XYZ file of C-alpha atoms in Angstrom:
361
model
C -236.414 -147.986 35.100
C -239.788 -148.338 33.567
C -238.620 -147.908 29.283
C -241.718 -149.294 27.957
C -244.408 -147.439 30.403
C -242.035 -144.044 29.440
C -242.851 -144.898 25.515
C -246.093 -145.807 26.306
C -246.842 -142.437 27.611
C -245.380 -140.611 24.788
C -247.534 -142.489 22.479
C -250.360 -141.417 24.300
C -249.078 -137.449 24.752
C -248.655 -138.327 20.434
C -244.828 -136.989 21.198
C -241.751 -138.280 19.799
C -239.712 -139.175 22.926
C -237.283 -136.758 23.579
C -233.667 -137.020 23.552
C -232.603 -136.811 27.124
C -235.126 -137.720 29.806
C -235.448 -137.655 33.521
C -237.358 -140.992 34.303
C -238.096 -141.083 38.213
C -240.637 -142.549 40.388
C -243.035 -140.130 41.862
C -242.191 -141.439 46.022
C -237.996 -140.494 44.895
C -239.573 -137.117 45.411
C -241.736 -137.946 48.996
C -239.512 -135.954 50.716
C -238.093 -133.085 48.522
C -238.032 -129.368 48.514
C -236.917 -129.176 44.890
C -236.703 -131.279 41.816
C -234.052 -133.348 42.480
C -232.863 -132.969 38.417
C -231.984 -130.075 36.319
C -234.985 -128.182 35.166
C -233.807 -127.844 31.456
C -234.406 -131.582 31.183
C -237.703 -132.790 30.981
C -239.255 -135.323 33.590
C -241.467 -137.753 33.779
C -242.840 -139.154 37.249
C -244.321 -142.643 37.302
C -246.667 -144.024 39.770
C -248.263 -140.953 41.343
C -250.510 -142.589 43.535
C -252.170 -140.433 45.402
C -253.657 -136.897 46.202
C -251.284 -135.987 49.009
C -248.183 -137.338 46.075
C -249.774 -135.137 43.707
C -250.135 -131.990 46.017
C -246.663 -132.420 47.528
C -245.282 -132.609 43.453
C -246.810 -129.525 42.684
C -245.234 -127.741 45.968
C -241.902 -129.050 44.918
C -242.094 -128.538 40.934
C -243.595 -124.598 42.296
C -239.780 -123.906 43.889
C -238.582 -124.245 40.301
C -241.027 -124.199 37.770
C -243.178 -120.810 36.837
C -247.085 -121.664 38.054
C -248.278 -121.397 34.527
C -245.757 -124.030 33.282
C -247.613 -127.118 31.190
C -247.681 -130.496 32.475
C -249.433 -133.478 31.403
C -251.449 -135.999 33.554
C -251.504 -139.479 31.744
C -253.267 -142.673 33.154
C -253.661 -145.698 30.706
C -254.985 -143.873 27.054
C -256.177 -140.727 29.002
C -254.340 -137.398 29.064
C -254.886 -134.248 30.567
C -253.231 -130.814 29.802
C -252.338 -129.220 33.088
C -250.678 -126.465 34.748
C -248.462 -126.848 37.384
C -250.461 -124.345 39.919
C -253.582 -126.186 39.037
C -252.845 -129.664 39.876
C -255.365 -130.843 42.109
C -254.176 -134.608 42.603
C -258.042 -135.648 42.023
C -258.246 -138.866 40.319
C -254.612 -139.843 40.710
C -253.870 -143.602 41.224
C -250.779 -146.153 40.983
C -250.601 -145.600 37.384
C -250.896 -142.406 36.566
C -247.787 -140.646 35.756
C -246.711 -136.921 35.646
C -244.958 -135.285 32.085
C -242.924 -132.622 33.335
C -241.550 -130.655 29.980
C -238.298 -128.723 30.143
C -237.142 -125.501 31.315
C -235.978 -123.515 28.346
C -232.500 -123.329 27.495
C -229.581 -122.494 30.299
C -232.351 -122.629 33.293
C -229.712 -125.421 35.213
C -226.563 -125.220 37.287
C -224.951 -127.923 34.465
C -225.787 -125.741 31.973
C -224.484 -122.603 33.536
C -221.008 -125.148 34.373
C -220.750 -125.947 30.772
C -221.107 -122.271 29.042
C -218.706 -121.144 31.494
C -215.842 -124.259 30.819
C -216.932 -122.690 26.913
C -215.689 -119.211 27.956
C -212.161 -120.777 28.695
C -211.657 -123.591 26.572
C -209.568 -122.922 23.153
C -212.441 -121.549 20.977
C -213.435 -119.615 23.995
C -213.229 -115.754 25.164
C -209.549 -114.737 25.111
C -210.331 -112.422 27.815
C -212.117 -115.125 30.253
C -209.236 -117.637 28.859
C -206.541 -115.144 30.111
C -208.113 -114.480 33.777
C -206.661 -116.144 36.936
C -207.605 -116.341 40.677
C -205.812 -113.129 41.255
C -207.092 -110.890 38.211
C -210.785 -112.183 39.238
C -210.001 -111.189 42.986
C -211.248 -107.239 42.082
C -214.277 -108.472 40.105
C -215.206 -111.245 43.272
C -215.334 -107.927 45.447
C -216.780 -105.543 43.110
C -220.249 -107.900 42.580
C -220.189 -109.283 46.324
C -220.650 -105.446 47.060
C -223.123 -104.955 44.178
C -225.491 -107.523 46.031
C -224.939 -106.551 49.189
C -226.051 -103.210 47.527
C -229.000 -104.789 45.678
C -230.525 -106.667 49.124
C -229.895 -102.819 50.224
C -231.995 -101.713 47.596
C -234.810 -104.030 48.409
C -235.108 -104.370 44.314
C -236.021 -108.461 43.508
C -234.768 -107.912 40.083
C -231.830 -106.447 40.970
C -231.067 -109.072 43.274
C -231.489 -111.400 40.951
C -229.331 -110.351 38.200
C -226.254 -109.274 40.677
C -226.693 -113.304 42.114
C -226.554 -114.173 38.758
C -223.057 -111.562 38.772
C -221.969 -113.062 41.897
C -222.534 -117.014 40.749
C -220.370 -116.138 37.735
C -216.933 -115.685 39.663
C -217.460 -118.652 41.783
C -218.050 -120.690 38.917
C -215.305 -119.012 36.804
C -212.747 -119.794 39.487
C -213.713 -123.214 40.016
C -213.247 -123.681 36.437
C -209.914 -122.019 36.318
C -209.079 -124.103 39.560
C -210.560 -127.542 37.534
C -207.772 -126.622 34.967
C -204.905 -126.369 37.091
C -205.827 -129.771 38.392
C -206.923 -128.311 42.101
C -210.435 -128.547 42.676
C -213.599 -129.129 40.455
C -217.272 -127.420 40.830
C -218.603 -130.565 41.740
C -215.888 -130.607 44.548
C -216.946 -127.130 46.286
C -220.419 -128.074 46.409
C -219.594 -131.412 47.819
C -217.710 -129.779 50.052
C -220.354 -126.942 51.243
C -223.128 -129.993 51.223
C -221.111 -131.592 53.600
C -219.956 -128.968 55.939
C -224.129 -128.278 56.104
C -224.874 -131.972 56.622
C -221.840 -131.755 59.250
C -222.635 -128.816 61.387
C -226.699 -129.141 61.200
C -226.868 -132.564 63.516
C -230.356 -130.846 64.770
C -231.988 -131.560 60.744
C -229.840 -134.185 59.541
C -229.389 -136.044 62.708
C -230.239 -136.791 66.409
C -229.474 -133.690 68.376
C -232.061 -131.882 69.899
C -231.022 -127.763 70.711
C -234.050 -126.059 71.299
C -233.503 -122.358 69.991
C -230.968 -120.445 67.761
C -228.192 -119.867 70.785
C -228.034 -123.153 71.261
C -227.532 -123.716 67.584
C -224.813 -120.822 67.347
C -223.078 -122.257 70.587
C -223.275 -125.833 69.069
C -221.861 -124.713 65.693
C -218.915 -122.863 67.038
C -218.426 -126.151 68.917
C -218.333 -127.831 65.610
C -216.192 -125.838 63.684
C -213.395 -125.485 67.215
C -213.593 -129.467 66.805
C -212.784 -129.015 62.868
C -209.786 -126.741 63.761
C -208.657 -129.108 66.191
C -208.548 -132.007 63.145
C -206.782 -129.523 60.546
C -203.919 -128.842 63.456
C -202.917 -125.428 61.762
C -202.683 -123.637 64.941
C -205.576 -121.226 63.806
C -208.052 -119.665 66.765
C -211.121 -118.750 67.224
C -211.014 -115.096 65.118
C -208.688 -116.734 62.801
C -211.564 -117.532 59.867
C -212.881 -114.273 60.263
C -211.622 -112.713 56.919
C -209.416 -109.497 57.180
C -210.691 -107.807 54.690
C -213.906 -107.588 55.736
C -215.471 -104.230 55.902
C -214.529 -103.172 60.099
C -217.815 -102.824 61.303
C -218.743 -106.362 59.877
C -215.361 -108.271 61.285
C -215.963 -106.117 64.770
C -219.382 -107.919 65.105
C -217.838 -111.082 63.940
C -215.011 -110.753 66.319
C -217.990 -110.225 68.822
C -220.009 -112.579 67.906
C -217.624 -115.795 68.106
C -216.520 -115.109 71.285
C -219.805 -114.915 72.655
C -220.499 -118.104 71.637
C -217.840 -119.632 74.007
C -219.121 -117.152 76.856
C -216.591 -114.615 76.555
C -219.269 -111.701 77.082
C -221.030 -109.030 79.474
C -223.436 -111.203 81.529
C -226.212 -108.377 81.135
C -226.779 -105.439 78.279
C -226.051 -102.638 81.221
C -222.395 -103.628 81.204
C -222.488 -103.106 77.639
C -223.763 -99.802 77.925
C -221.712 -98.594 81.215
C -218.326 -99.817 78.876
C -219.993 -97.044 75.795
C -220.235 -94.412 78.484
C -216.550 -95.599 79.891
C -215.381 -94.930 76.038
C -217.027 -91.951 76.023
C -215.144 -90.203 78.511
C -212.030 -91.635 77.450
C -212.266 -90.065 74.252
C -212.786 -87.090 75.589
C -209.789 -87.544 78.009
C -207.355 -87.862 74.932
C -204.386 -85.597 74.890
C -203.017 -86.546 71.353
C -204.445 -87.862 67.748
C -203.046 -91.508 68.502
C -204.705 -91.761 71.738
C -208.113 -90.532 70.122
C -207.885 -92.778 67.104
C -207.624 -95.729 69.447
C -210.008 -94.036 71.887
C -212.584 -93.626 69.130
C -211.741 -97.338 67.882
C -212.680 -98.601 71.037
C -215.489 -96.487 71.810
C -217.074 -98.171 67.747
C -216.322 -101.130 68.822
C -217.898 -100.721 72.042
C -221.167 -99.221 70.146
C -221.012 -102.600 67.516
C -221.257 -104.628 70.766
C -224.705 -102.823 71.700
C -225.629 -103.694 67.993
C -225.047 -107.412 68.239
C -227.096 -107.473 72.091
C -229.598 -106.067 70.466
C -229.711 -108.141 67.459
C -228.957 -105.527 65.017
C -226.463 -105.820 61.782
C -223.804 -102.632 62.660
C -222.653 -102.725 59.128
C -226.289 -102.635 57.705
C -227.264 -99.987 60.200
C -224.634 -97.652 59.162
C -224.831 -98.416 55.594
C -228.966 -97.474 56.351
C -228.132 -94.416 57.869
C -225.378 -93.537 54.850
C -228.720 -93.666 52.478
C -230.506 -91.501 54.509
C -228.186 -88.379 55.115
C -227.224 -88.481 51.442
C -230.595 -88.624 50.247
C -232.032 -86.064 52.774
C -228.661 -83.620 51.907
C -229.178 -84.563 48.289
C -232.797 -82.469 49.291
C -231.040 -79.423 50.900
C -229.082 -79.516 47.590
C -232.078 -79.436 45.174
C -233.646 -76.784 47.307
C -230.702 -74.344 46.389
C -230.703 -74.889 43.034
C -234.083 -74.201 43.370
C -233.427 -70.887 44.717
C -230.277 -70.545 41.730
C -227.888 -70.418 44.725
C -224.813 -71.617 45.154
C -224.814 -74.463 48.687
C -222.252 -73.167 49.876
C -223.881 -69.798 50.033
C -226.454 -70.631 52.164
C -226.868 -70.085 55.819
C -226.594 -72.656 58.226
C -230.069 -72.466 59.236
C -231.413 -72.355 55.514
C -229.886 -75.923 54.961
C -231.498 -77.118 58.348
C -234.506 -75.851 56.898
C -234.217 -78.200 54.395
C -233.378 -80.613 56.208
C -236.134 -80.782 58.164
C -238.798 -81.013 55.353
C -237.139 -84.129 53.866
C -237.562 -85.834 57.127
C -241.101 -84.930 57.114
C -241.368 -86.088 53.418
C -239.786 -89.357 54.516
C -242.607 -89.863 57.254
């Protein structure tokens, strides 16, 4: 670590050095796709030598930093006030080095870790200091389906803030979970690092597959090996969580087993089994047999989903949106007329229909 070049550069930027500092040299970051440091620390990177260095720094400090974000260039007793989408790398050599200021306040994980062990700790928020794993488990599924809903939405800024929702409980629980002496933050992304590292030999190590169903096949190879280690007597479906919404554990279901061959060699004996359903509903003499008729003949349908590469939970979500906007429509249109809905004929409300469909298009 390079202590006197670091205060030489601040005497040159005419800065006092700050109190916390992220010293690194500029080849620590050859192969990165983000700053390997939190962003709300500021960084300085010694020894950019080079254009390509200086053009791969900017890509990386780009995945974190806004473009307009100030850096400084320093070489010897020159400076140069930059911004991080106009760094050129012109004119860099062995000893120039890059200032990197912070992030504002709470723009890193730690940061986030630390206001959140605040919430619970004794001059905390009584009601965050009086939450367990099982009062949190409604709030976990309440914001998992509010970004599920945001993606839905296609809104960025909705997305963000209900990630931002969604990071809280996993953090809060790991917290609560640090407490009761059981796990740590640090220990669940360890552990998700690892599994990553673990079931990606393709990136991280030697294997060559050579398209996604060979990576899908290899993975469920993995994780029937990891089973086999944990000796719990757990199958194949057995991760799949139960309380996942049906359509989304059907496809699931589907999905795993196809990975260890169990399905139709071709797409036409997925479709011959949907017409086989089909009439089987329509064979059904009481409501039990046509509630599992119907059951299989949905699960028969997710199956054509998954051949053809298409989410069934999504699609029917999709399709929700649509008839309740487009009956939302026929709605308006009465109270257009001062009518009551339910007073209108049949056709009327097809009418309707019809012209939000054509709006849509």
């Amino acid at each position: 670590m390079d202590l006197p070049l670091a205060a030489q550069v601040f005497d040159v930027l005419r800065i006092a050095p700050p109190s916390k500092l992220m010293l690194l040299e500029a080849r620590a970051l050859a192969s990165a796709h983000v700053p390997p440091y939190p962003p709300d620390v500021p960084a300085l990177l010694t020894n950019v030598d080079s254009r390509e260095l200086a053009l791969h720094l900017k890509d990386v400090l780009l995945t974190t930093y806004p473009k307009e974000h100030v850096v400084f260039v320093v070489e010897g007793e020159k400076k140069k006030e930059e911004k991080v989408e106009t760094i050129s790398g012109d004119d860099f050599s062995e000893n120039t080095c890059l200032y990197v200021p912070a992030l504002g306040e709470g723009t890193s994980f730690e940061a986030f870790a630390e206001i959140v062990a605040h919430l619970r700790a004794p001059n905390g928020c009584p009601w965050d200091r009086e939450q367990t794993h099982e009062t949190l488990r409604k709030h976990l599924l309440e914001e998992s389906y509010e970004a599920i809903s945001a993606i839905d939405s296609g809104d960025f800024l909705d997305m963000c803030e209900e990630f931002g929702d969604l990071l809280l409980q996993v953090v809060l629980q790991s917290q609560i979970a640090n407490e009761e002496g059981q796990f740590n933050i640090n220990q669940v992304v360890q552990g998700i690092y690892s599994k990553i590292v673990r079931r990606h030999p393709h990136v991280f190590g030697d294997l060559e597959l050579e398209d996604v169903d060979g990576v899908l096949a290899n993975w469920e190879k993995l994780k029937e090996k990891e089973r086999g280690r944990k000796k719990d007597g757990k199958g194949l479906l057995d991760g799949v969580p139960l309380a996942l919404p049906a359509l989304s554990q059907a496809q699931e279901y589907q999905d795993r087993a196809a990975r260890v061959g169990f399905d139709w060699p071709e797409i036409e004996g997925v479709l011959e089994k949907i017409a086989e359903e089909i009439e089987e509903v329509k064979r059904a003499t009481d409501e039990k047999e046509l509630a599992d008729e119907i059951g299989d003949l949905l699960f028969a349908l997710v199956n054509l989903a998954r051949w053809k590469k298409v989410d069934a939970e999504s699609a029917l979500r999709g399709t929700n949106m649509k008839f309740k906007k487009r009956f939302g429509y026929v709605e308006q249109g009465a109270r257009k007329q001062g009518r009551e809905l339910s007073a209108l004929p049949l056709d009327e409300m097809e009418s309707f229909w019809q012209e939000a469909k054509k709006k849509e298009s």
